Coordinates of C-alpha atoms in Angstrom, one line a residue:
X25 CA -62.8 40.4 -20.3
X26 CA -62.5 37.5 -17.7
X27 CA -64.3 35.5 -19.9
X28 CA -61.0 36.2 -22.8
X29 CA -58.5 35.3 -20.0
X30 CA -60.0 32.3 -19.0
X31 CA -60.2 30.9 -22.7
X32 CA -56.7 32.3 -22.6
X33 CA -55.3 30.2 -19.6
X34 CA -57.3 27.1 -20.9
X35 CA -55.5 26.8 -24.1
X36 CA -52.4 27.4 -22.5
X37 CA -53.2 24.4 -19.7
X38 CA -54.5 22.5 -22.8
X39 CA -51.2 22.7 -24.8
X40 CA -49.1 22.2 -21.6
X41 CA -51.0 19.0 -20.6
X42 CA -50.9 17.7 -24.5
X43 CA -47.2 18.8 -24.7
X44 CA -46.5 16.8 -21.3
X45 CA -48.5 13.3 -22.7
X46 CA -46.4 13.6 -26.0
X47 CA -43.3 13.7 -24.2
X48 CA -43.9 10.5 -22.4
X49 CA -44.8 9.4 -25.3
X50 CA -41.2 10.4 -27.4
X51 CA -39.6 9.1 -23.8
X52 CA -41.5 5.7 -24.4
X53 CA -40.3 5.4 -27.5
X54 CA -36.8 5.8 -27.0
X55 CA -36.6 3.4 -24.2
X56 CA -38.1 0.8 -26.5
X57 CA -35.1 0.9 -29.2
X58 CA -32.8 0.7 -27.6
X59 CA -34.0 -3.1 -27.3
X60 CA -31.2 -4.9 -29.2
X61 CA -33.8 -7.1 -30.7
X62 CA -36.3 -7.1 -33.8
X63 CA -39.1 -5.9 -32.7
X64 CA -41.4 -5.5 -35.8
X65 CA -41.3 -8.0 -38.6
X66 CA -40.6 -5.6 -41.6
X67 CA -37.5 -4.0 -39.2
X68 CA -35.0 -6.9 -40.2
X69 CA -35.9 -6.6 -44.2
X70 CA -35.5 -3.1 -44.1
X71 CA -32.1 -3.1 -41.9
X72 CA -31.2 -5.9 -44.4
X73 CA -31.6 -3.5 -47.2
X74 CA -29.6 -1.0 -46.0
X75 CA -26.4 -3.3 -45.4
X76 CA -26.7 -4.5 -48.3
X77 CA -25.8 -1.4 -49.6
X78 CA -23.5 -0.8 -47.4
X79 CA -22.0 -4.1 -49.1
X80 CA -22.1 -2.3 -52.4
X81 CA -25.2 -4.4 -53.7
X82 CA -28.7 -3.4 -54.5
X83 CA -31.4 -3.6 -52.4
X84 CA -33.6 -4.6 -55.7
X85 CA -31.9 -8.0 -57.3
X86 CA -33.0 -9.8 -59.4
X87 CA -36.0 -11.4 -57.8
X88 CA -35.3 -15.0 -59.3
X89 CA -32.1 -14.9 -57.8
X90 CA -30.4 -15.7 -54.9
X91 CA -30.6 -15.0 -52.6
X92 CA -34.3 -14.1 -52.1
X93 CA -34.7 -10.4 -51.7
X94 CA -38.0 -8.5 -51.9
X95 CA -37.8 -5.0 -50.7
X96 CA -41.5 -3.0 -51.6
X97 CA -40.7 0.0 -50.5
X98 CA -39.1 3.2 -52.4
X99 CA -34.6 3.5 -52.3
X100 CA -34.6 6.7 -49.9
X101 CA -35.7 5.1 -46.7
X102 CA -32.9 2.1 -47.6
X103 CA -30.6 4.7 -48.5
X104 CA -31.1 6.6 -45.2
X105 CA -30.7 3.2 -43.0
X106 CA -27.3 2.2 -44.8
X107 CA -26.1 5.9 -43.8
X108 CA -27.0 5.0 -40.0
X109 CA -25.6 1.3 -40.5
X110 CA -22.2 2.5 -41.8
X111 CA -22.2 5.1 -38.9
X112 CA -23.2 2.9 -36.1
X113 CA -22.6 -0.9 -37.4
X114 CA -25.5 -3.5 -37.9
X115 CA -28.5 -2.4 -35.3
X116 CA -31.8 -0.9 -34.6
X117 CA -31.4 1.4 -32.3
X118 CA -30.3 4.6 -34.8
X119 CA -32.6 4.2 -37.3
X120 CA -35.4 3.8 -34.7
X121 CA -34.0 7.1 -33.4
X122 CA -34.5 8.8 -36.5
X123 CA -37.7 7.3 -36.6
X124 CA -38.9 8.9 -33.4
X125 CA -37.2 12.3 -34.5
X126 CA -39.2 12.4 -37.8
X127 CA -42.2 11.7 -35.3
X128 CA -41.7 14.7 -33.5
X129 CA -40.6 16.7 -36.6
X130 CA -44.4 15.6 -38.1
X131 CA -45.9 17.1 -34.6
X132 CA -43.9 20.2 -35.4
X133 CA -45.3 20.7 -38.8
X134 CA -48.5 20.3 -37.9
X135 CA -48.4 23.0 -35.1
X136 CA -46.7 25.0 -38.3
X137 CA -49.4 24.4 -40.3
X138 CA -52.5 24.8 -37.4
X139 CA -50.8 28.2 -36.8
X140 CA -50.7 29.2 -40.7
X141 CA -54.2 28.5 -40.5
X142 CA -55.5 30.7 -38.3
X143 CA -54.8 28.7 -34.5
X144 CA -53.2 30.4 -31.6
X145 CA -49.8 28.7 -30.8
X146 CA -51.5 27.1 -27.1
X147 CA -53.9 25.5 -29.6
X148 CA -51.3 24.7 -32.5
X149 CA -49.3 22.7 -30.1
X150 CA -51.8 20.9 -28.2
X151 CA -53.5 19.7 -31.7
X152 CA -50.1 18.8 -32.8
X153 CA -48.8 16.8 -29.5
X154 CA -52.2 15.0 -30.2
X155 CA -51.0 13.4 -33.0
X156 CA -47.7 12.0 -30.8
X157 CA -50.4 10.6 -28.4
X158 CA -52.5 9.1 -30.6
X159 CA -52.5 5.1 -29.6
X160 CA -51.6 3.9 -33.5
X161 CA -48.6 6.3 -33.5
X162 CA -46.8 5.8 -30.1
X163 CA -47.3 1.7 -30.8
X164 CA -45.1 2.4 -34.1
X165 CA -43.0 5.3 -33.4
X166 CA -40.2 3.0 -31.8
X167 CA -40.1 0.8 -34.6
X168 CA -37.7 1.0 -38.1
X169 CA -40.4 1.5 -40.4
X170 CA -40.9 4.0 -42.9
X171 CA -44.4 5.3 -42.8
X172 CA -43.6 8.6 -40.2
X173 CA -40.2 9.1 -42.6
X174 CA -42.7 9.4 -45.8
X175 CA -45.0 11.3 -43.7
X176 CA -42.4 14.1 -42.8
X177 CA -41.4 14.7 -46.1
X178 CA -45.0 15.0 -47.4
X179 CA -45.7 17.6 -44.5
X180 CA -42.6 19.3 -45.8
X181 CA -44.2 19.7 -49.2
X182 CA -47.4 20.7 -47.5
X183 CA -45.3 23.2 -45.5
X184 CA -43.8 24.9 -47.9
X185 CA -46.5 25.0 -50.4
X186 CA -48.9 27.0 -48.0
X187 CA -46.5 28.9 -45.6
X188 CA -43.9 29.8 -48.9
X189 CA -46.2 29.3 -51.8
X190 CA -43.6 31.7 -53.9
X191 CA -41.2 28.1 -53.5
X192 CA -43.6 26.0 -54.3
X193 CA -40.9 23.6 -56.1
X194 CA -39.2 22.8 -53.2
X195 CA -42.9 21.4 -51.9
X196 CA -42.6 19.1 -55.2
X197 CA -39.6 18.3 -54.3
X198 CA -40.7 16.9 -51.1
X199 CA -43.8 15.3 -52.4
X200 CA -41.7 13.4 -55.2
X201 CA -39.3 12.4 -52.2
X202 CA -41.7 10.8 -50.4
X203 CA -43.1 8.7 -52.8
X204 CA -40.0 7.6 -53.1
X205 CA -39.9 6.2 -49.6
X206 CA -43.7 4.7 -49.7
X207 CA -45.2 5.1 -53.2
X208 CA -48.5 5.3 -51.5
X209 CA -48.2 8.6 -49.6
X210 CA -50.1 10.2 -52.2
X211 CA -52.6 12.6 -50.2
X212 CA -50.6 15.3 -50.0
X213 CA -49.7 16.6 -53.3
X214 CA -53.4 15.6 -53.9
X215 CA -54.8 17.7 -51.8
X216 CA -52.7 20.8 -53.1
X217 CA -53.4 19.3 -56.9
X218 CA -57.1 19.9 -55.8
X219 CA -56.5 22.7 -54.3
X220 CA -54.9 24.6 -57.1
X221 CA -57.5 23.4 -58.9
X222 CA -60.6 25.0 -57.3
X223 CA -58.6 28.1 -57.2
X224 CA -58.0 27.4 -61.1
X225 CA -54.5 28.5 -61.1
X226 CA -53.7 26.4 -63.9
X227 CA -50.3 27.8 -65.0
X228 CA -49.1 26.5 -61.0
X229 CA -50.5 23.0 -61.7
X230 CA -48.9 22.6 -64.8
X231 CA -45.9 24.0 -63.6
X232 CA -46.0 21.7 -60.1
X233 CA -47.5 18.9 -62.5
X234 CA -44.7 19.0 -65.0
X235 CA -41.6 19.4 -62.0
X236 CA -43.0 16.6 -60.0
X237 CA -43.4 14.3 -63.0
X238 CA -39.7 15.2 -64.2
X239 CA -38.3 14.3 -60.4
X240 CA -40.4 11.1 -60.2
X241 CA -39.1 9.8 -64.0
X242 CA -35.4 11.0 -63.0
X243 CA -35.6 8.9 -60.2
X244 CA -37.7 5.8 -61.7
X245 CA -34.7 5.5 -64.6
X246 CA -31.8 6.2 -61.6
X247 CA -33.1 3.1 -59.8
X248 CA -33.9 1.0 -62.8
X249 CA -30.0 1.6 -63.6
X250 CA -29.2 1.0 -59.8
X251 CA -31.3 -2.8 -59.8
X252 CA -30.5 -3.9 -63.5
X253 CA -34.0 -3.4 -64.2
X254 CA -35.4 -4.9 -61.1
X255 CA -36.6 -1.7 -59.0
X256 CA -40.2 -1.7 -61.1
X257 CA -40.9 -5.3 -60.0
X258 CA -40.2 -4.9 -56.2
X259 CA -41.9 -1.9 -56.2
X260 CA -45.1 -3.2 -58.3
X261 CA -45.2 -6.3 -58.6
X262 CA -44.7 -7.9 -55.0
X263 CA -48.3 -6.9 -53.5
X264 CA -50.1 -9.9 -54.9
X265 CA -52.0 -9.6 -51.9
X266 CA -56.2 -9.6 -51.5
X267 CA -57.7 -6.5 -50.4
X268 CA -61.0 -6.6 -48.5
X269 CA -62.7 -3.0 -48.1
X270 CA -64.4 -4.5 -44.9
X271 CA -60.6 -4.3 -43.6
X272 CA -60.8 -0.7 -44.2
X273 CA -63.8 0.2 -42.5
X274 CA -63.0 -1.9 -39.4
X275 CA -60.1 -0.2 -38.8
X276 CA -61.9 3.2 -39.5
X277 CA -64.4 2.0 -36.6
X278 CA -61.1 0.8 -34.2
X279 CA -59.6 4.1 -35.1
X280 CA -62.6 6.2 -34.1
X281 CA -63.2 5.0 -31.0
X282 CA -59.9 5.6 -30.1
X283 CA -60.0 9.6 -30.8
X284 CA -64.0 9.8 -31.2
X285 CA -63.4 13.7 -30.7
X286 CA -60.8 14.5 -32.7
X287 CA -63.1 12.8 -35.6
X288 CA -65.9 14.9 -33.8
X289 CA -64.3 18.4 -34.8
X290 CA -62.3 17.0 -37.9
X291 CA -65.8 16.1 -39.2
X292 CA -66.8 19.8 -37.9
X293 CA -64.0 21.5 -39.9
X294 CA -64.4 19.5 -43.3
X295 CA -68.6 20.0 -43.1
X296 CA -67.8 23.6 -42.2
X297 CA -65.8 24.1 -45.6
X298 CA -68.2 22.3 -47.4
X299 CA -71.1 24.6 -45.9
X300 CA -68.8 27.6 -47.3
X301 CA -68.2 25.7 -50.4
X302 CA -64.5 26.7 -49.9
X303 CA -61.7 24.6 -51.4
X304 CA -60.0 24.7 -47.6
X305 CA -56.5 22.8 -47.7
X306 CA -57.3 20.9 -44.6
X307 CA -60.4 19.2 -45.5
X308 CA -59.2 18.3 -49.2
X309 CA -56.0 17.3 -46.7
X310 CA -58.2 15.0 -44.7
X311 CA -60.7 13.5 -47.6
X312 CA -57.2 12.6 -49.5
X313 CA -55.9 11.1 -46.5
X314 CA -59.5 9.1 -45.7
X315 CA -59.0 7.7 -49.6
X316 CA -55.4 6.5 -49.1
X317 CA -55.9 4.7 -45.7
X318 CA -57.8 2.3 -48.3
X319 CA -54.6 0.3 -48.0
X320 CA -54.8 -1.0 -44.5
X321 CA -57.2 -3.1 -46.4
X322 CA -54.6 -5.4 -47.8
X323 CA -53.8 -8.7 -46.5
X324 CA -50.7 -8.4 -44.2
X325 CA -51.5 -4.5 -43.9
X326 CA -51.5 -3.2 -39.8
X327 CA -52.5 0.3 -38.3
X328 CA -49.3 1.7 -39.8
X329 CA -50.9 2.5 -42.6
X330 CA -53.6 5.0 -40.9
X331 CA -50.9 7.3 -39.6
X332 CA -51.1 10.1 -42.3
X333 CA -54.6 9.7 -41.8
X334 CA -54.3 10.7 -38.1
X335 CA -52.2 13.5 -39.0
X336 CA -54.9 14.6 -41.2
X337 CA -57.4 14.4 -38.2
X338 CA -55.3 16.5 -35.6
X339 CA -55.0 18.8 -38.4
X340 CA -58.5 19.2 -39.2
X341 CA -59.8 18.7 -35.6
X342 CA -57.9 21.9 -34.4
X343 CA -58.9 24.0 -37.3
X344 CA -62.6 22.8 -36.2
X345 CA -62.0 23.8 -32.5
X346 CA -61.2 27.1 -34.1
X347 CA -64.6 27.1 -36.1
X348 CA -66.4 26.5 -32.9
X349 CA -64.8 28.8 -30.8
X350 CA -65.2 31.5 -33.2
X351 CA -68.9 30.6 -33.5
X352 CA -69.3 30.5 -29.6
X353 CA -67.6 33.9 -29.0
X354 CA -69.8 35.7 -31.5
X355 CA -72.3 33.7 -29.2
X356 CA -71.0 35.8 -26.2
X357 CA -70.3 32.4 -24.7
X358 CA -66.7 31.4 -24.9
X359 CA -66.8 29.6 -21.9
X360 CA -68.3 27.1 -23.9
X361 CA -65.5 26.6 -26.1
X362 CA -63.2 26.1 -23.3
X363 CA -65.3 23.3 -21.7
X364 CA -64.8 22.1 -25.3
X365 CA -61.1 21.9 -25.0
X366 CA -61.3 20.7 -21.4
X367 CA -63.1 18.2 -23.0
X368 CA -60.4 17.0 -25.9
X369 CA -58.2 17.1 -23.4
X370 CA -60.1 14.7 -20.8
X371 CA -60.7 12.7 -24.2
X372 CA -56.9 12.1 -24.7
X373 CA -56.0 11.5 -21.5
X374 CA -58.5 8.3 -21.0
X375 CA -57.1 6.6 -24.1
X376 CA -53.3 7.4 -23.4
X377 CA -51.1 5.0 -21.3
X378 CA -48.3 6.4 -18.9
X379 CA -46.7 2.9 -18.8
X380 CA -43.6 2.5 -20.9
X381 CA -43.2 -0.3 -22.5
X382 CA -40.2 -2.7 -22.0
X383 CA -38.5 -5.6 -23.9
X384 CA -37.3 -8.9 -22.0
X385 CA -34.2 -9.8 -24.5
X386 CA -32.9 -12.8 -22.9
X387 CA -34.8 -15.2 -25.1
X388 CA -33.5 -13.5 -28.0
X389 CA -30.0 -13.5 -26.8
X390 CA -30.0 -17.0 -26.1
X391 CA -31.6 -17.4 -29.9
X392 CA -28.8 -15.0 -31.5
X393 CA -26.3 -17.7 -29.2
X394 CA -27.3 -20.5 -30.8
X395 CA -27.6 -19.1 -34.4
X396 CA -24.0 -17.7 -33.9
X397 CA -23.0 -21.4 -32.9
X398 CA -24.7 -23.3 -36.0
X399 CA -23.6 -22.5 -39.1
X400 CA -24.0 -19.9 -42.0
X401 CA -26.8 -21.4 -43.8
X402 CA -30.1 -20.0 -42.1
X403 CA -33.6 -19.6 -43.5
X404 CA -35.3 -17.3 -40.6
X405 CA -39.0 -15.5 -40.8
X406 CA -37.1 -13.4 -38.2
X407 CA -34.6 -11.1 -40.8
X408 CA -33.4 -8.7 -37.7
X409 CA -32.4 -12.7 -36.0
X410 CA -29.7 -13.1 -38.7
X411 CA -28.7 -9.4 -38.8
X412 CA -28.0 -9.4 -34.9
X413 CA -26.4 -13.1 -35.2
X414 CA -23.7 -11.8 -37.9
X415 CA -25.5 -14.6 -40.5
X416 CA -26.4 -13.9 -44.5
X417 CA -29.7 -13.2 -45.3
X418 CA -30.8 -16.1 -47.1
X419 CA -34.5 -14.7 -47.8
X420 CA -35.8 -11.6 -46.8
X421 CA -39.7 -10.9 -46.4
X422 CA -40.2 -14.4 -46.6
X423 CA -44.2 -13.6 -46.5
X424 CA -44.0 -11.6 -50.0
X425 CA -42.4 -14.7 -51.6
X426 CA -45.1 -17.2 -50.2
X427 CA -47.8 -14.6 -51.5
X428 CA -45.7 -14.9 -54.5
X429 CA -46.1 -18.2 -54.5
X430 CA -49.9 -18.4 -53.5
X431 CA -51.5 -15.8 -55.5
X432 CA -49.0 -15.2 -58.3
X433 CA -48.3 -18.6 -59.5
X434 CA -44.5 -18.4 -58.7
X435 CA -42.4 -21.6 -57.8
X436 CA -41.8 -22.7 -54.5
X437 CA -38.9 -25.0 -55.5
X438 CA -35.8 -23.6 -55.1
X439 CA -36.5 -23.3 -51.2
X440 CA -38.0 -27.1 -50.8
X441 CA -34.9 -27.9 -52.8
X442 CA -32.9 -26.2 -50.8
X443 CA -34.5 -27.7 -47.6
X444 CA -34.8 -31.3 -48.9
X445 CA -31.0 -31.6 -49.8
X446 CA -30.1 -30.2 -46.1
X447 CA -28.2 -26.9 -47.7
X448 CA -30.2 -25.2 -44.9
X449 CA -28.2 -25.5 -41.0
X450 CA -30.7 -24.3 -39.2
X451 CA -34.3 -22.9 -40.0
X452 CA -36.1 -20.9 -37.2
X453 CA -39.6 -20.4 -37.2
X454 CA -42.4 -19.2 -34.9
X455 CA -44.3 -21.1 -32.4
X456 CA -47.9 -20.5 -33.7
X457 CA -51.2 -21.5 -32.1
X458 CA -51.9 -24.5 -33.5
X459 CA -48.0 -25.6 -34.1
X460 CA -45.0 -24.1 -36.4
X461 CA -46.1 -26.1 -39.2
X462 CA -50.0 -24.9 -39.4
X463 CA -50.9 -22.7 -42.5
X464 CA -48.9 -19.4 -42.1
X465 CA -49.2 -16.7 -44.6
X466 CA -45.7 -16.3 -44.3
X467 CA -44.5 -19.8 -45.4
X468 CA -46.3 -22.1 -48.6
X469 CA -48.0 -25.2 -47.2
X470 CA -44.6 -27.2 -49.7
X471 CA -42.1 -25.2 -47.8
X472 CA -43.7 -26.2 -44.4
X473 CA -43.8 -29.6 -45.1
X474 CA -40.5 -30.0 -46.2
X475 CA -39.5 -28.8 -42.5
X476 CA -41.3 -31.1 -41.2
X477 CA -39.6 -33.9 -43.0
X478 CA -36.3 -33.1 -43.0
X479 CA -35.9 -31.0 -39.8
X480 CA -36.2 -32.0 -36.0
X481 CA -36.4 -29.2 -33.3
X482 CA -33.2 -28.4 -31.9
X483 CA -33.3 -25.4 -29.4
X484 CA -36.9 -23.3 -28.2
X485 CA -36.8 -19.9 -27.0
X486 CA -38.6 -17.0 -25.6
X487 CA -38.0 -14.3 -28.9
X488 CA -40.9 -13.0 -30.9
X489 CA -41.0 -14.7 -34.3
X490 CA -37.9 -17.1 -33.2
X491 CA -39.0 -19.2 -30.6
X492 CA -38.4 -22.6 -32.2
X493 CA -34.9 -24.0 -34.4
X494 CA -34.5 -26.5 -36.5
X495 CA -31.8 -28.5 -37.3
X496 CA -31.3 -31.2 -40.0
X497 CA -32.1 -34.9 -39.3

């Protein structure tokens, strides 16, 4: 029928079109790192981590040493940046390569899994390339962070669980290795927990249960050993930080109106399954992912943490395409289900930029100049400033200590010490709003005033999160 053809060509225009936005978007990306600067906060204490060891030292000391060291997230995503560090030397720009490939290797899985599930490949990869649109994920795919890492390996699992259920330890194995990059990606091997449950094949949940708990002891005890004892505390006890569910829902709101109707059939396919009363993978999928984006609710959270949940969305939004389009055809009206897709489509394009983004360096280079010029002895908010300047980290994630400090009673001496007696040659700090030495969440209101006393501005530059050095009176 003409009517079949059409549909046909539609999805084929759809997934071509999708396919085409996603590449600009992977192209985007990878003319953004290659910026030789930092261009996230958490990039420096992360790249710190991994040289450290490269150095042969832990990326979990002892958290009353010093230097200051806080590192929250799990050893494989260190582990992975020391292997690029000792390849390439001290940079960003390969392990924000491998961040981009683990972005397109998410798109991939998804089409894997929207194919598995019943969607013609047209409509598989046009879902899937949605998710490499989506505005949240092209603003962090460029960066060294290790959300879309975690989120690769907990598609794996999902993967392999549903496509090869007969291996469905290697999907535990990929579950257990994610939470071992970000502790939080727990949506996943929720999802298939619940899922085995409604099916009630108990001897598999034990089975999965019992592996996964074995692999995620085994690996609590091996970095225990690693940090002398000191991996539990940077993994549980350095988010001191208040949550405010109000957080949460704004960024729900933000989110929708950014992909109103991929929500539109994601809501479609998880009301469907509920209609049905079916235990469908991709709605328990989406719910779990809905429940962990709770943590973009945390002070000093960002979008980064709704990524899984958008992966959930393209997931569910093309198996609820497929709901309506089957619907429609029984209809005798599939035309209507391609004005649908015409529509996600036009959707997509009027939130997606075709402008790359671009980096001016100069202030940083002239930063990284001075820096190289003044001595070891640095106390930076900007980590990647030291890395790229050849200095010691002195203190890394300088805004988990002063929560530390604010929240969880810990002293703020040994830095004011530190900065009183002059043992720090240069300390570089933003230039906020209201003046580097307003409230920051990042520095304790002591440590500021102890700048302020004992420093005088030496050099200003143009370099995110190191525009302003000081020097000691």
């Amino acid at each position: 029928m003409i009517q079949d053809r059409i549909g046909k060509w539609v999805e084929a225009a759809f997934a071509a079109l999708l396919a085409s936005c996603a590449a600009v978007s992977v192209a985007d990306a990878v003319n953004l790192l290659r910026a030789p600067v930092q261009l996230d906060y958490e990039e420096g204490n992360i790249l710190n981590a991994g040289l450290r060891i490269v150095h042969g030292l832990t990326p979990y000391p002892d958290p009353h040493g010093w230097p200051l060291v806080f590192n929250p997230y799990g050893p494989l995503a260190y582990l992975a940046t020391a292997a690029l560090v000792k390849l390439f030397g001290v940079g960003f720009t390969a392990p924000r390569l491998l961040i981009v490939l683990l972005a397109v290797a998410v798109a991939g899985l998804l089409a894997a899994l929207l194919r598995h599930f019943g969607s013609s490949w047209p409509v598989a990869i046009g879902f899937a390339s949605l998710f490499l649109c989506a505005p949240v994920v092209r603003e962090w795919m460029a960066f060294l962070r290790v959300d879309l890492m975690g989120l690769a390996l907990a598609l794996a699992g999902l993967c392999v669980f549903f496509l090869a259920p007969r291996h469905w330890y290697l999907a535990v194995v990929f579950f257990a290795a994610a939470l071992f990059v970000k502790y939080s990606l727990l949506a996943a091997p929720a999802a298939c927990a619940l899922y085995l449950i409604g099916k009630r094949d108990w001897k598999r949940l034990l089975q999965a249960a019992g592996t996964g708990a074995a692999l995620l002891l085994g690996g609590f005890a091996a970095a225990q050993l690693w940090s002398a004892g000191h991996f539990a505390f940077h993994m549980f006890g350095t988010h001191p930080d208040p949550f405010q569910f109000s957080l949460y829902i704004e960024n729900l709101i933000q989110l929708f109106w950014e992909i109103p109707a991929l929500w539109g059939l994601a809501a479609l396919a998880v009301i469907h399954a509920a209609w049905r009363r079916e235990m469908a993978p991709h709605a328990l999928y989406f719910l779990m992912a809905l429940c962990g984006a709770v943590t973009v609710g945390k002070l000093g959270s960002n979008s980064n943490h709704l990524i899984e949940l958008i992966a959930a969305i393209c997931l569910c939004a093309g198996l609820g395409w497929n709901r309506f389009a089957g619907w429609v055809q029984a209809k005798g009206a599939r035309a209507v289900s391609s004005l649908l897709l015409a529509g996600v489509a036009a959707a997509a394009l009027l939130s997606f930029s075709f402008e790359f983004r671009t980096v001016d360096a100069a202030g940083c280079e002239q930063a990284y100049a001075f820096l190289r010029s003044h001595g070891d002895r640095v106390l930076s908010e900007n980590v990647g400033a030291l890395l790229l300047s050849g200095k010691p980290v002195q203190l890394s994630n300088p805004y988990v200590y002063a929560q530390l400090v604010a929240r969880a009673g810990w002293p703020d001496g040994p830095v004011r010490e530190r900065l009183r007696s002059g043992q720090f040659d240069v300390v570089v700090l933003q230039d906020q709003e209201d003046g580097p030495f307003a409230p920051s969440d990042r520095w304790t209101p002591g440590i500021l005033a102890e700048i302020q006393a004992n420093y005088r501005q030496a050099g200003e530059f143009g370099c995110p999160e190191a525009e302003l050095a000081f020097v000691h009176k």
